[in-house]
PDB file of C-alpha atoms in Angstrom:
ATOM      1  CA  UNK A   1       0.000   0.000   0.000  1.00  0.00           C
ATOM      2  CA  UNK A   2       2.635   2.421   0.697  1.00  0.00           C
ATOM      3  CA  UNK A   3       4.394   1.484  -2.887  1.00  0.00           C
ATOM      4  CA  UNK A   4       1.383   2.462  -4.403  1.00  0.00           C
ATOM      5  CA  UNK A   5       0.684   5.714  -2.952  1.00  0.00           C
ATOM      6  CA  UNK A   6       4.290   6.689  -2.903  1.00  0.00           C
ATOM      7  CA  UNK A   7       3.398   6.136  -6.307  1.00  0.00           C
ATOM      8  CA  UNK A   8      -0.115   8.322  -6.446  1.00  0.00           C
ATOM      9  CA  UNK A   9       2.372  11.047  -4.512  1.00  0.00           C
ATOM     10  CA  UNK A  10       4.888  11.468  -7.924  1.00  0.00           C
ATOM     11  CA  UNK A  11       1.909  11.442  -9.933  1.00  0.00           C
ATOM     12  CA  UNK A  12       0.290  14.281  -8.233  1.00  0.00           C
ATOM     13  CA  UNK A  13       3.282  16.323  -7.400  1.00  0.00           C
ATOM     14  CA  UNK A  14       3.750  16.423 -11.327  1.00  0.00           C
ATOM     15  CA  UNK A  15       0.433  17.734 -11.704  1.00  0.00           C
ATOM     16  CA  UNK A  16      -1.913  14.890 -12.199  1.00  0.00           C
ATOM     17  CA  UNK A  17      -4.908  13.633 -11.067  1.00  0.00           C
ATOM     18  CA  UNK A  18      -5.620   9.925 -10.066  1.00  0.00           C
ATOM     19  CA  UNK A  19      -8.555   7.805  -8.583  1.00  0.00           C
ATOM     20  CA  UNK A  20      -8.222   6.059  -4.873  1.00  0.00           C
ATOM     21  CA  UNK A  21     -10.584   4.445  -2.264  1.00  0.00           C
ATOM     22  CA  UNK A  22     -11.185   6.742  -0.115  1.00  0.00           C
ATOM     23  CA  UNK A  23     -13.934   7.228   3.129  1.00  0.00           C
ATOM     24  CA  UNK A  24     -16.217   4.240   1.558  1.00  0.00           C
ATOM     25  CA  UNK A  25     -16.360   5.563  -1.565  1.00  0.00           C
ATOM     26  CA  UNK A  26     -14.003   6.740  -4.421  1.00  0.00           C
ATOM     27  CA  UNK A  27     -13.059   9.889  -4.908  1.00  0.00           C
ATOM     28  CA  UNK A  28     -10.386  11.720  -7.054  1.00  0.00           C
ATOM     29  CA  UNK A  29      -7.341  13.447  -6.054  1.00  0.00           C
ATOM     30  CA  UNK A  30      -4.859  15.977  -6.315  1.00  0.00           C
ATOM     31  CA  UNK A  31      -2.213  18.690  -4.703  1.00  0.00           C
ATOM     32  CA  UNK A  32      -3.652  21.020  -3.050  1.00  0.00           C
ATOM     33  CA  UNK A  33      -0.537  23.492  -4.073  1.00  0.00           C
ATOM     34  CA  UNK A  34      -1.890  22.768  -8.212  1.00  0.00           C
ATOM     35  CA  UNK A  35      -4.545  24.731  -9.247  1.00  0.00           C
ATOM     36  CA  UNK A  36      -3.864  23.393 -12.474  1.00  0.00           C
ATOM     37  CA  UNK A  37      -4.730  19.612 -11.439  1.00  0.00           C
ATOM     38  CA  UNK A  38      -7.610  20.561  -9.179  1.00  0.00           C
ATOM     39  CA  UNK A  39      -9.309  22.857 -12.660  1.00  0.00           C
ATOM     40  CA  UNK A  40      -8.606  19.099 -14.161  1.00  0.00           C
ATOM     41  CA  UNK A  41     -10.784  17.407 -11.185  1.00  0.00           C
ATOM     42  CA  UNK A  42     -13.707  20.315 -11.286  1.00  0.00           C
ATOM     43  CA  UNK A  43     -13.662  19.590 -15.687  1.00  0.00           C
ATOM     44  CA  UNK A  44     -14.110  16.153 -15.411  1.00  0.00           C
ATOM     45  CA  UNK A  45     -16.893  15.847 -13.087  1.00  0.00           C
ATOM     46  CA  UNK A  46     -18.145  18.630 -14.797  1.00  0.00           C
ATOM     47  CA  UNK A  47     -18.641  20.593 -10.807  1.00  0.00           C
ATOM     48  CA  UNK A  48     -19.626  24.267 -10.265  1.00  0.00           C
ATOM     49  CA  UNK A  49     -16.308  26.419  -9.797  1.00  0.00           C
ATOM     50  CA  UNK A  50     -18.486  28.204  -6.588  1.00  0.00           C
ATOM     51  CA  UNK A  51     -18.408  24.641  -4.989  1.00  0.00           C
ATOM     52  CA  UNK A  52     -15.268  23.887  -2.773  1.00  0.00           C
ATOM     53  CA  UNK A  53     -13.897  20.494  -2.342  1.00  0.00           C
ATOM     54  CA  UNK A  54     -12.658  18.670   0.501  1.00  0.00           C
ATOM     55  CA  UNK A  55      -8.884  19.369   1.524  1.00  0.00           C
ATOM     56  CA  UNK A  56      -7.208  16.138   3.362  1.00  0.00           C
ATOM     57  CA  UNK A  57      -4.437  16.538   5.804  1.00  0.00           C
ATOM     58  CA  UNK A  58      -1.930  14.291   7.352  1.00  0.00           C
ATOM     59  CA  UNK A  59      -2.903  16.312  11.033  1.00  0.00           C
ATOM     60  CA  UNK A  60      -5.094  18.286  12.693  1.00  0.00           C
ATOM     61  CA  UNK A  61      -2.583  20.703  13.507  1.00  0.00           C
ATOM     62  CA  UNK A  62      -1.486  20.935  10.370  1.00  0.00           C
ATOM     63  CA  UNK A  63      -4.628  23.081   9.660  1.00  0.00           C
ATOM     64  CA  UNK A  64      -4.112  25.822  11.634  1.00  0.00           C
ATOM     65  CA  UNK A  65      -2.850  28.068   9.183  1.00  0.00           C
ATOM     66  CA  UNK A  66      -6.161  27.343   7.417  1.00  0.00           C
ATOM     67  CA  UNK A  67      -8.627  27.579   9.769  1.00  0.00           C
ATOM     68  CA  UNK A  68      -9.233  30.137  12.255  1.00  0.00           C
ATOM     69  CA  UNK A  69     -10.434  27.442  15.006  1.00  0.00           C
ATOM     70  CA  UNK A  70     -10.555  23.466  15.004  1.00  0.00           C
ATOM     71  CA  UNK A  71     -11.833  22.046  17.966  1.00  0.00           C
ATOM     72  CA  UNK A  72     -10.205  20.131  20.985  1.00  0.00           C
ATOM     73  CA  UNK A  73     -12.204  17.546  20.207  1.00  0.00           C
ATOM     74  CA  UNK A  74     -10.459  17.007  16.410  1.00  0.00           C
ATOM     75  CA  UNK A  75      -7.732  15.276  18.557  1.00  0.00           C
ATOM     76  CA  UNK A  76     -10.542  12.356  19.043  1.00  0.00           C
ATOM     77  CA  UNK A  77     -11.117  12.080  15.338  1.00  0.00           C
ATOM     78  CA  UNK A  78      -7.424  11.469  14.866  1.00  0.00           C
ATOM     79  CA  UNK A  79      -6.928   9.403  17.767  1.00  0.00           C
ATOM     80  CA  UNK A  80      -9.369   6.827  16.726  1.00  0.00           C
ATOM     81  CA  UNK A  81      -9.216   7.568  12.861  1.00  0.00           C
ATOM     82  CA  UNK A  82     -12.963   8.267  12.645  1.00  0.00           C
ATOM     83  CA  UNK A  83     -14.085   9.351   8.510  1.00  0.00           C
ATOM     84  CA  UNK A  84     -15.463  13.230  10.062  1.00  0.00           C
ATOM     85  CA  UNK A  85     -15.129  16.058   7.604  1.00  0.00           C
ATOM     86  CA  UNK A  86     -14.950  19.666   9.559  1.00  0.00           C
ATOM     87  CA  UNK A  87     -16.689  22.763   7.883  1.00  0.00           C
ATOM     88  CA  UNK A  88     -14.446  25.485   9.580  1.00  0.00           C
ATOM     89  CA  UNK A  89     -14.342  29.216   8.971  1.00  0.00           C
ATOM     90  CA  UNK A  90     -11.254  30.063   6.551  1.00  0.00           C
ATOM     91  CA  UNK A  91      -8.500  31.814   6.876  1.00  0.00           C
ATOM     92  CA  UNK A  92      -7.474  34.419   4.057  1.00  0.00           C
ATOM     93  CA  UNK A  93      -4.305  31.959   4.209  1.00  0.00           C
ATOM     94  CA  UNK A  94      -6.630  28.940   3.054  1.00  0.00           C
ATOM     95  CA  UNK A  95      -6.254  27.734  -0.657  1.00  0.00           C
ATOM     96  CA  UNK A  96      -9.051  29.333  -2.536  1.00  0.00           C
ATOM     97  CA  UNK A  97     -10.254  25.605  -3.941  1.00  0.00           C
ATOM     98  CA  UNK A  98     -11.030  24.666  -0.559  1.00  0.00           C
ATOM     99  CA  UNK A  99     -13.057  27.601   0.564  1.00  0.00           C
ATOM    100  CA  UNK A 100     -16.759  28.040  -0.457  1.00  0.00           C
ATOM    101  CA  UNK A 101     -19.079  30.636  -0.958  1.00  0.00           C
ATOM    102  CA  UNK A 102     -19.657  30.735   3.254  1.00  0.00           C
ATOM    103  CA  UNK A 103     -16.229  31.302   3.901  1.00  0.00           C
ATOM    104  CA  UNK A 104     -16.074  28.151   5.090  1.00  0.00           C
ATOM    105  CA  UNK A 105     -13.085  25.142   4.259  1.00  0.00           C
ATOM    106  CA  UNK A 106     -13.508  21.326   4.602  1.00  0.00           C
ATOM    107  CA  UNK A 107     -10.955  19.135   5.990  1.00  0.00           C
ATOM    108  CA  UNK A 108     -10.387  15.793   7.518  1.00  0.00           C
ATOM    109  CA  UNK A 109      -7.729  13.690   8.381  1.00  0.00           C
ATOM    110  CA  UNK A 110      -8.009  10.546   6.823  1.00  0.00           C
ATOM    111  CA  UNK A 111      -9.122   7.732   8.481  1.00  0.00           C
ATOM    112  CA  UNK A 112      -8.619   4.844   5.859  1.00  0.00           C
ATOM    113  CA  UNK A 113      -4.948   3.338   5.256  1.00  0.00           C
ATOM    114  CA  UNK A 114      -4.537   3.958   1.893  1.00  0.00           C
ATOM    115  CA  UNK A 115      -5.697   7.893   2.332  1.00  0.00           C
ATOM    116  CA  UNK A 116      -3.400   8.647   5.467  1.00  0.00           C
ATOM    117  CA  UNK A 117      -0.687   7.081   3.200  1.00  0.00           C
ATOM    118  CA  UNK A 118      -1.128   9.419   0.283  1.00  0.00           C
ATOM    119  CA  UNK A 119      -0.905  12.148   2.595  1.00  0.00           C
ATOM    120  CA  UNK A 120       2.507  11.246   4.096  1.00  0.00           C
ATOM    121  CA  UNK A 121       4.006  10.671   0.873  1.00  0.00           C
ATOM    122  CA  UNK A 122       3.318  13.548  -0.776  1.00  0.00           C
ATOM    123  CA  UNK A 123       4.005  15.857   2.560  1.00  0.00           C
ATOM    124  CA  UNK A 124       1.763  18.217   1.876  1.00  0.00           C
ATOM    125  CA  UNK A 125      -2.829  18.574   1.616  1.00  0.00           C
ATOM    126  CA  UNK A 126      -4.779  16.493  -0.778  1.00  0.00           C
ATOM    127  CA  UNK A 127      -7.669  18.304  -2.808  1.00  0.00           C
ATOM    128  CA  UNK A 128     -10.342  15.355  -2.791  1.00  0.00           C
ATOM    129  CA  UNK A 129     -13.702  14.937  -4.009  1.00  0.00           C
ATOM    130  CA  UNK A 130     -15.971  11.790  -4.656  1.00  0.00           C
ATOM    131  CA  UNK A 131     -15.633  10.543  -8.600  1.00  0.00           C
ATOM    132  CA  UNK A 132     -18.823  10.662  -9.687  1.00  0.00           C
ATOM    133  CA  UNK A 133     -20.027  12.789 -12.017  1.00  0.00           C
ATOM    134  CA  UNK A 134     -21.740  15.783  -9.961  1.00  0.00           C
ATOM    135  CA  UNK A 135     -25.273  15.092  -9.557  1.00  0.00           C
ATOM    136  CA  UNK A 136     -24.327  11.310  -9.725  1.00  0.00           C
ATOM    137  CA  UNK A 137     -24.477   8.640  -6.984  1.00  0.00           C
ATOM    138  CA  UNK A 138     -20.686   7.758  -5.497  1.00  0.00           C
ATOM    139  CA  UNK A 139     -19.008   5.432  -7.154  1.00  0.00           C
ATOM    140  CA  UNK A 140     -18.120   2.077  -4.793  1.00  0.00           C
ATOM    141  CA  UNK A 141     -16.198   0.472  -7.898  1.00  0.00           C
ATOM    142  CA  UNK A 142     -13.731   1.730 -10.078  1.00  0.00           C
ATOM    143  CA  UNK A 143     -16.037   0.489 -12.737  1.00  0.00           C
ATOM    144  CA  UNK A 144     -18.477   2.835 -11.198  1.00  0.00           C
ATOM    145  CA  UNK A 145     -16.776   5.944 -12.301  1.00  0.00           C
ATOM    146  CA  UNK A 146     -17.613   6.761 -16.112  1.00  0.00           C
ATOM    147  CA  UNK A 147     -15.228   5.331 -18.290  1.00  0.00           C
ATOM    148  CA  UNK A 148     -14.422   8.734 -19.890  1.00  0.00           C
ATOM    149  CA  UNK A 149     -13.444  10.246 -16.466  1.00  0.00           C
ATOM    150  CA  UNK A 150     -11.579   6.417 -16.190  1.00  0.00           C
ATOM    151  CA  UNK A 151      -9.811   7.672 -19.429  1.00  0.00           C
ATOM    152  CA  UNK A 152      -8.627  10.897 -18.601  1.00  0.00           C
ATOM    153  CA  UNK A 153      -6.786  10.496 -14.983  1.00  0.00           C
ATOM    154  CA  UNK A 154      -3.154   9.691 -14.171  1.00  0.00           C
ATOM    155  CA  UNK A 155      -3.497   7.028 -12.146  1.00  0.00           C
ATOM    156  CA  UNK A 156      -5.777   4.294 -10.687  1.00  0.00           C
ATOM    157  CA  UNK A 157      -5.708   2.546  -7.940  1.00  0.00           C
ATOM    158  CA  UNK A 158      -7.973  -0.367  -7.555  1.00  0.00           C
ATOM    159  CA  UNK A 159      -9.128  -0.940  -3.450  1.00  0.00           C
ATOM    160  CA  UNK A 160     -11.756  -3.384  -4.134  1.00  0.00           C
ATOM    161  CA  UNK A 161     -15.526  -3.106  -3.474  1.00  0.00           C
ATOM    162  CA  UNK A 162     -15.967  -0.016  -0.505  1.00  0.00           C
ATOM    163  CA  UNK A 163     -18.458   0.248   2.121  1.00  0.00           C
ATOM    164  CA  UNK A 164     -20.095   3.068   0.584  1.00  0.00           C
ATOM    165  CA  UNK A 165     -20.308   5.187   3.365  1.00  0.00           C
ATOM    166  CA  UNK A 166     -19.218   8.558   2.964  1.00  0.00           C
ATOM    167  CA  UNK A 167     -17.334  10.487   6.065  1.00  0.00           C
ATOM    168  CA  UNK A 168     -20.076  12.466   8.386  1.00  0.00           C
ATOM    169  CA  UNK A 169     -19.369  16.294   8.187  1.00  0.00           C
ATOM    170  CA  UNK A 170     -19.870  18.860  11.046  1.00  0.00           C
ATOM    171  CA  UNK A 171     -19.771  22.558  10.908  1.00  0.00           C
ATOM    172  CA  UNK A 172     -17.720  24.193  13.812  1.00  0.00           C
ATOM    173  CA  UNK A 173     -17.968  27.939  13.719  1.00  0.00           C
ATOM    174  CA  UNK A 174     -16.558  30.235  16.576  1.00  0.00           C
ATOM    175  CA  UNK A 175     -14.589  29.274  19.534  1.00  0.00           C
ATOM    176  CA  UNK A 176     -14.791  27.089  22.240  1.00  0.00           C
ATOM    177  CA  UNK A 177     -14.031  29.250  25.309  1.00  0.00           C
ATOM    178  CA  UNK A 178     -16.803  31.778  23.934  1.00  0.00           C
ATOM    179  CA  UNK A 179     -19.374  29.030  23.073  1.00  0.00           C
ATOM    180  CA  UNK A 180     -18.115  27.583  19.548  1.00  0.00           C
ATOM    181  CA  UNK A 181     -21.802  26.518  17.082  1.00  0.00           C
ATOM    182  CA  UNK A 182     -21.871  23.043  16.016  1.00  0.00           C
ATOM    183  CA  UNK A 183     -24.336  21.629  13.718  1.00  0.00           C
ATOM    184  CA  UNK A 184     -24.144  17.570  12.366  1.00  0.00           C
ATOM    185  CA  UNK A 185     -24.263  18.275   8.774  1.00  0.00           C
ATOM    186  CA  UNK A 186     -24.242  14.686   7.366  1.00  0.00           C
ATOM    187  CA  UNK A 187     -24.724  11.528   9.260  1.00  0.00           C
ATOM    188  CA  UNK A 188     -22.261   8.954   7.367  1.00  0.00           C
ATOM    189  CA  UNK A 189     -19.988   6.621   8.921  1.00  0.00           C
ATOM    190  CA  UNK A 190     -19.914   7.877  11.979  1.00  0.00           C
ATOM    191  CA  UNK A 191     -23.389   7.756  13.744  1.00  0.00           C
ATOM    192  CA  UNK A 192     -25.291  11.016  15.166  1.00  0.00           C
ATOM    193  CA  UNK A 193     -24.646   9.315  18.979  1.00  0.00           C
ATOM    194  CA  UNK A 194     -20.877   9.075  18.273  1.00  0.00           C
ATOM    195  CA  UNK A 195     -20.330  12.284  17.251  1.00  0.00           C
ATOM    196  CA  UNK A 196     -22.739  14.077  20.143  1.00  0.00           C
ATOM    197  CA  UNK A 197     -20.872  12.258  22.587  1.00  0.00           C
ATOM    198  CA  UNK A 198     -17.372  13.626  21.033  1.00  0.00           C
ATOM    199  CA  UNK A 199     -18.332  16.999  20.589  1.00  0.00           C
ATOM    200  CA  UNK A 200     -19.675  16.892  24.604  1.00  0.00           C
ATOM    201  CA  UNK A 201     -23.339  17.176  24.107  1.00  0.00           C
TER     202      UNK A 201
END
């Protein structure tokens, strides 16, 4: 596994754009730091330019350039590698891919092998979004995705039937000291009563 996404890590350091398992589903990929390769991602699934994508990091910490608060409670997610996406509010430091029309940035560390692999090899965020064609169910097979998406990417890599399962997402605005707002976006892997209990309520 780490062969192939040291391998996934050259392709997308050069600019491309591959396919990989990811949170249940597959999604496609590509450095955050090329706005060249994530144009490439928004073209082939044919997605609005207004809507941001999801920005994966190796660690929590590593975000805080991006966001202007991530919760105490992020160290959980890590800890037990639980598939939860964060909607936090931007910083003016954030990449502009990541940040939609709120002002707000997705990010998540990944919980699945092969995705907290890709992130250590290339050493830096992952712009990642699921490969379906917008509008389009996820795909849980490579065969899923279109064949002329299929066609057009760098690389594959082939993990198998997923779960199908998407990561949960939760919007954190504000800070905890002065009473931070969160708000369960999207029940997914991780149930409503897990993620209650980690955010305190």
């Amino acid at each position: 596994m780490e062969d192939q996404a040291s391998g996934v890590a050259r392709v997308l350091l050069a600019g491309g754009v591959a396919l990989v398992p990811a949170e249940g589903v597959y999604g496609l990929v590509a450095d955050a730091r090329r706005p060249d390769a994530v144009a490439r991602i928004r073209t082939l699934k044919g997605r609005d330019a207004a809507k941001p994508m999801l920005g994966l990091i190796r660690l929590w910490r590593d975000a805080e350039a991006w966001a202007e608060s991530i919760p105490t409670w992020a160290a959980q997610l890590e800890e037990d590698a639980l598939p939860v996406t964060l909607l936090l509010r931007a910083t003016n430091g954030a990449p502009e891919a990541l940040v939609g029309p709120e002002g707000l940035i997705g990010l998540r560390v990944p919980a699945d092998p092969f995705g907290r692999a890709l992130v250590d090899a290339l050493g830096a965020p992952v712009v990642s979004t699921s490969a379906n064609l917008s509008g389009e169910p996820a795909a849980t097979r490579v065969e899923d995705v279109p064949l002329a998406v299929r066609q057009r990417l760098d690389a594959t890599v082939d993990g198998g039937p997923l779960a199908g399962a998407p990561s949960s997402i939760v919007r954190w605005e504000g800070r905890e000291a002065d009473g931070a707002r969160a708000e369960i976006v999207r029940e997914g892997a991780v149930d409503r009563a897990t993620l209650e209990r980690l955010m305190g309520r």
